[in-house]
CSV table of C-alpha atoms and ligand atoms in Angstrom, one decimal:
chain,number,residue,atom,x,y,z
A,1,MET,CA,24.5,-131.5,-13.6
A,2,ILE,CA,22.8,-132.3,-16.6
A,3,GLU,CA,25.9,-131.8,-19.0
A,4,SER,CA,29.1,-130.2,-19.2
A,5,VAL,CA,30.3,-128.8,-22.6
A,6,GLU,CA,33.7,-127.7,-23.9
A,7,LEU,CA,33.6,-124.8,-26.0
A,8,ALA,CA,36.9,-124.0,-28.3
A,9,THR,CA,35.3,-120.9,-30.0
A,10,ALA,CA,33.0,-118.4,-29.7
A,11,GLN,CA,31.0,-120.3,-32.5
A,12,ASP,CA,30.7,-123.2,-30.2
A,13,THR,CA,29.4,-121.1,-27.5
A,14,GLU,CA,26.7,-119.7,-29.9
A,15,ALA,CA,26.0,-123.0,-31.3
A,16,LEU,CA,25.3,-124.1,-27.8
A,17,GLY,CA,22.8,-121.3,-26.9
A,18,ALA,CA,20.9,-122.4,-30.3
A,19,ARG,CA,20.7,-125.9,-29.1
A,20,ILE,CA,19.3,-124.6,-25.8
A,21,GLY,CA,16.9,-121.9,-27.3
A,22,ALA,CA,15.4,-124.5,-29.8
A,23,GLN,CA,14.0,-126.2,-26.5
A,24,LEU,CA,12.6,-123.2,-24.5
A,25,SER,CA,9.1,-122.5,-24.2
A,26,ALA,CA,7.1,-119.7,-22.3
A,27,GLY,CA,8.2,-119.2,-18.8
A,28,ASP,CA,11.4,-120.7,-18.9
A,29,VAL,CA,14.3,-118.9,-17.1
A,30,VAL,CA,17.8,-119.4,-18.1
A,31,LEU,CA,20.5,-117.9,-15.5
A,32,LEU,CA,23.9,-117.3,-17.4
A,33,SER,CA,26.8,-117.3,-14.8
A,34,GLY,CA,30.3,-116.5,-15.1
A,35,PRO,CA,33.0,-113.6,-15.0
A,36,LEU,CA,33.2,-110.6,-17.1
A,37,GLY,CA,34.0,-111.6,-20.7
A,38,ALA,CA,33.1,-115.2,-20.1
A,39,GLY,CA,30.7,-115.6,-23.3
A,40,LYS,CA,27.3,-114.9,-21.4
A,41,THR,CA,26.1,-112.4,-24.1
A,42,VAL,CA,27.4,-114.9,-27.1
A,43,LEU,CA,25.5,-117.6,-25.7
A,44,ALA,CA,22.2,-115.5,-25.1
A,45,LYS,CA,22.6,-114.6,-28.8
A,46,GLY,CA,22.8,-118.5,-29.6
A,47,ILE,CA,19.5,-118.7,-27.6
A,48,GLY,CA,17.8,-116.1,-29.6
A,49,ARG,CA,18.5,-117.9,-32.7
A,50,GLY,CA,17.4,-121.2,-31.5
A,51,LEU,CA,14.4,-119.8,-30.2
A,52,GLY,CA,13.8,-117.8,-33.4
A,53,VAL,CA,13.5,-114.1,-32.3
A,54,ALA,CA,14.2,-110.6,-33.8
A,55,GLY,CA,17.6,-109.3,-33.2
A,56,PRO,CA,20.3,-107.9,-32.9
A,57,ILE,CA,21.1,-109.5,-29.4
A,58,THR,CA,23.7,-107.6,-28.0
A,59,SER,CA,24.9,-106.7,-24.5
A,60,PRO,CA,22.2,-104.9,-22.5
A,61,THR,CA,24.4,-103.6,-19.7
A,62,PHE,CA,23.2,-100.0,-20.0
A,63,VAL,CA,19.7,-100.7,-20.6
A,64,ILE,CA,19.1,-103.9,-18.2
A,65,ALA,CA,16.5,-105.5,-20.2
A,66,ARG,CA,15.6,-105.9,-24.0
A,67,GLU,CA,12.7,-107.6,-25.4
A,68,HIS,CA,13.0,-109.6,-28.7
A,69,ASP,CA,9.7,-110.6,-30.6
A,70,PRO,CA,9.2,-114.0,-32.1
A,71,VAL,CA,10.0,-114.5,-35.7
A,72,PRO,CA,7.9,-116.8,-38.1
A,73,GLY,CA,9.3,-120.3,-38.2
A,74,GLY,CA,10.5,-120.2,-34.6
A,75,ARG,CA,9.2,-121.3,-31.3
A,76,GLY,CA,6.8,-118.5,-31.2
A,77,VAL,CA,8.0,-117.2,-28.0
A,78,PRO,CA,9.4,-113.8,-27.2
A,79,LEU,CA,12.8,-113.5,-25.6
A,80,VAL,CA,13.4,-111.2,-22.6
A,81,HIS,CA,17.2,-110.6,-22.2
A,82,VAL,CA,18.3,-109.2,-18.9
A,83,ASP,CA,21.7,-108.0,-17.7
A,84,ALA,CA,21.3,-107.9,-13.9
A,85,TYR,CA,24.9,-106.6,-13.4
A,86,ARG,CA,23.5,-103.1,-12.4
A,87,LEU,CA,20.3,-104.3,-10.7
A,88,GLY,CA,20.5,-103.2,-7.0
A,89,GLY,CA,18.6,-106.2,-5.8
A,90,ALA,CA,15.8,-108.8,-6.6
A,91,ALA,CA,13.1,-106.1,-6.2
A,92,GLU,CA,14.3,-104.0,-9.0
A,93,LEU,CA,13.6,-106.8,-11.2
A,94,ASP,CA,9.6,-106.3,-10.6
A,95,ASP,CA,10.3,-102.6,-11.7
A,96,LEU,CA,11.8,-103.1,-15.0
A,97,ASP,CA,8.5,-102.2,-16.7
A,98,LEU,CA,8.5,-104.5,-19.4
A,99,ASP,CA,5.7,-104.6,-22.1
A,100,THR,CA,6.4,-108.5,-22.2
A,101,ASP,CA,4.6,-110.6,-19.5
A,102,LEU,CA,7.4,-112.8,-18.2
A,103,SER,CA,5.3,-115.7,-17.8
A,104,GLU,CA,4.8,-115.8,-21.7
A,105,ALA,CA,8.5,-115.4,-22.7
A,106,ALA,CA,11.6,-117.1,-22.3
A,107,VAL,CA,13.8,-115.1,-20.0
A,108,VAL,CA,17.7,-115.0,-20.2
A,109,VAL,CA,19.5,-113.4,-17.1
A,110,GLU,CA,23.2,-112.6,-17.3
A,111,TRP,CA,24.6,-111.9,-13.8
A,112,GLY,CA,21.4,-113.2,-12.2
A,113,GLU,CA,22.5,-115.6,-9.6
A,114,GLY,CA,21.0,-114.6,-6.3
A,115,MET,CA,18.4,-112.3,-8.0
A,116,ALA,CA,16.5,-114.1,-10.8
A,117,GLU,CA,15.3,-117.0,-8.4
A,118,ARG,CA,12.1,-115.3,-7.9
A,119,LEU,CA,11.3,-115.6,-11.6
A,120,SER,CA,10.4,-119.1,-11.4
A,121,ARG,CA,10.4,-122.2,-9.2
A,122,GLU,CA,13.0,-123.8,-11.2
A,123,HIS,CA,15.4,-122.6,-14.0
A,124,LEU,CA,18.4,-123.7,-16.3
A,125,LEU,CA,21.7,-122.5,-14.8
A,126,ILE,CA,24.7,-122.3,-17.5
A,127,ARG,CA,27.9,-121.7,-15.7
A,128,LEU,CA,30.6,-120.4,-18.0
A,129,THR,CA,34.4,-120.7,-16.9
A,130,ARG,CA,37.4,-119.5,-19.0
A,131,ARG,CA,40.3,-121.7,-19.6
A,132,ASP,CA,44.0,-120.5,-19.6
A,133,ASP,CA,44.0,-121.4,-23.5
A,134,ASP,CA,40.9,-118.7,-23.8
A,135,SER,CA,38.5,-121.6,-24.5
A,136,ARG,CA,35.5,-122.0,-22.3
A,137,LEU,CA,33.7,-124.7,-20.1
A,138,ALA,CA,29.7,-124.7,-19.9
A,139,GLU,CA,28.3,-126.4,-17.0
A,140,ILE,CA,24.6,-126.8,-17.3
A,141,SER,CA,22.3,-127.8,-14.5
A,142,ARG,CA,18.7,-127.6,-13.4
A,143,VAL,CA,18.1,-125.6,-10.2
A,144,GLU,CA,15.1,-126.0,-8.4
A,145,VAL,CA,14.4,-122.9,-6.0
A,146,PRO,CA,13.6,-124.0,-2.2
A,147,ALA,CA,10.0,-123.1,-1.3
B,1,ATP,N1,34.3,-120.5,-26.4
B,1,ATP,C1,34.8,-119.2,-26.7
B,1,ATP,N2,36.3,-119.6,-26.9
B,1,ATP,C2,36.8,-118.1,-27.0
B,1,ATP,N3,36.2,-117.1,-27.0
B,1,ATP,C3,35.0,-116.9,-26.8
B,1,ATP,C4,34.4,-118.1,-26.6
B,1,ATP,N4,33.0,-117.8,-26.3
B,1,ATP,C5,32.9,-116.3,-26.2
B,1,ATP,N5,34.0,-115.8,-26.5
B,1,ATP,C6,34.4,-114.5,-26.8
B,1,ATP,O1,34.4,-114.0,-25.3
B,1,ATP,C7,34.2,-112.4,-25.5
B,1,ATP,C8,33.1,-112.3,-24.5
B,1,ATP,O2,32.0,-112.8,-24.6
B,1,ATP,P1,30.5,-111.9,-24.1
B,1,ATP,O3,30.6,-110.6,-24.4
B,1,ATP,O4,29.6,-113.0,-24.7
B,1,ATP,O5,30.9,-112.3,-22.7
B,1,ATP,P2,30.0,-111.9,-21.2
B,1,ATP,O6,30.3,-113.0,-20.4
B,1,ATP,O7,28.7,-111.3,-21.7
B,1,ATP,O8,30.6,-110.4,-20.8
B,1,ATP,P3,30.0,-109.4,-19.7
B,1,ATP,O9,30.4,-110.2,-18.1
B,1,ATP,O10,30.8,-108.3,-19.9
B,1,ATP,O11,28.8,-109.2,-19.9
B,1,ATP,C9,33.8,-112.4,-27.1
B,1,ATP,O12,34.9,-111.5,-27.5
B,1,ATP,C10,33.6,-113.5,-27.4
B,1,ATP,O13,33.7,-113.8,-28.9
B,2,MG,MG1,27.4,-109.9,-21.4
């Protein structure tokens, strides 16, 4: 575990995303895990802001994936935001028919555990859990995919 962060409000969740997004480079993969309504899309929105890409970043549930181009002043890296909730399996990840080369983008995947591991040898995993008081806990770790 790299870090565990208490998130009292949605703004805190977005700010954590922005801090992570500002450190991402082309080829980086981030998996966002957590139950329905945990705050994965809010986190992705922050990642887009920190990375410096055109918005708006919204829930891609019905489109599977959205591509966001870099804006001036950012990291110069596009963002591919995937919602794997309705993907049938890992193989479908290869069939998304995106214009963006994934190795040249930062890739953020909601519901990606068990599916997105094939995208990269290692990824950042952010697990969100919802507390009784409605605050969230983010647990950040770096996962190496076994060969
Ligand atoms: N730290 C937080 N404290 C309280 N509410 C939060 C926090 N972070 C996010 N939220 C709220 O949780 C709600 C759900 O967020 P979001 O849509 O990002 O969840 P999600 O995990 O993407 O859901 P889904 O599983 O449907 O994709 C939003 O209303 C958001 O404002
Ligand atoms: Mg979502």
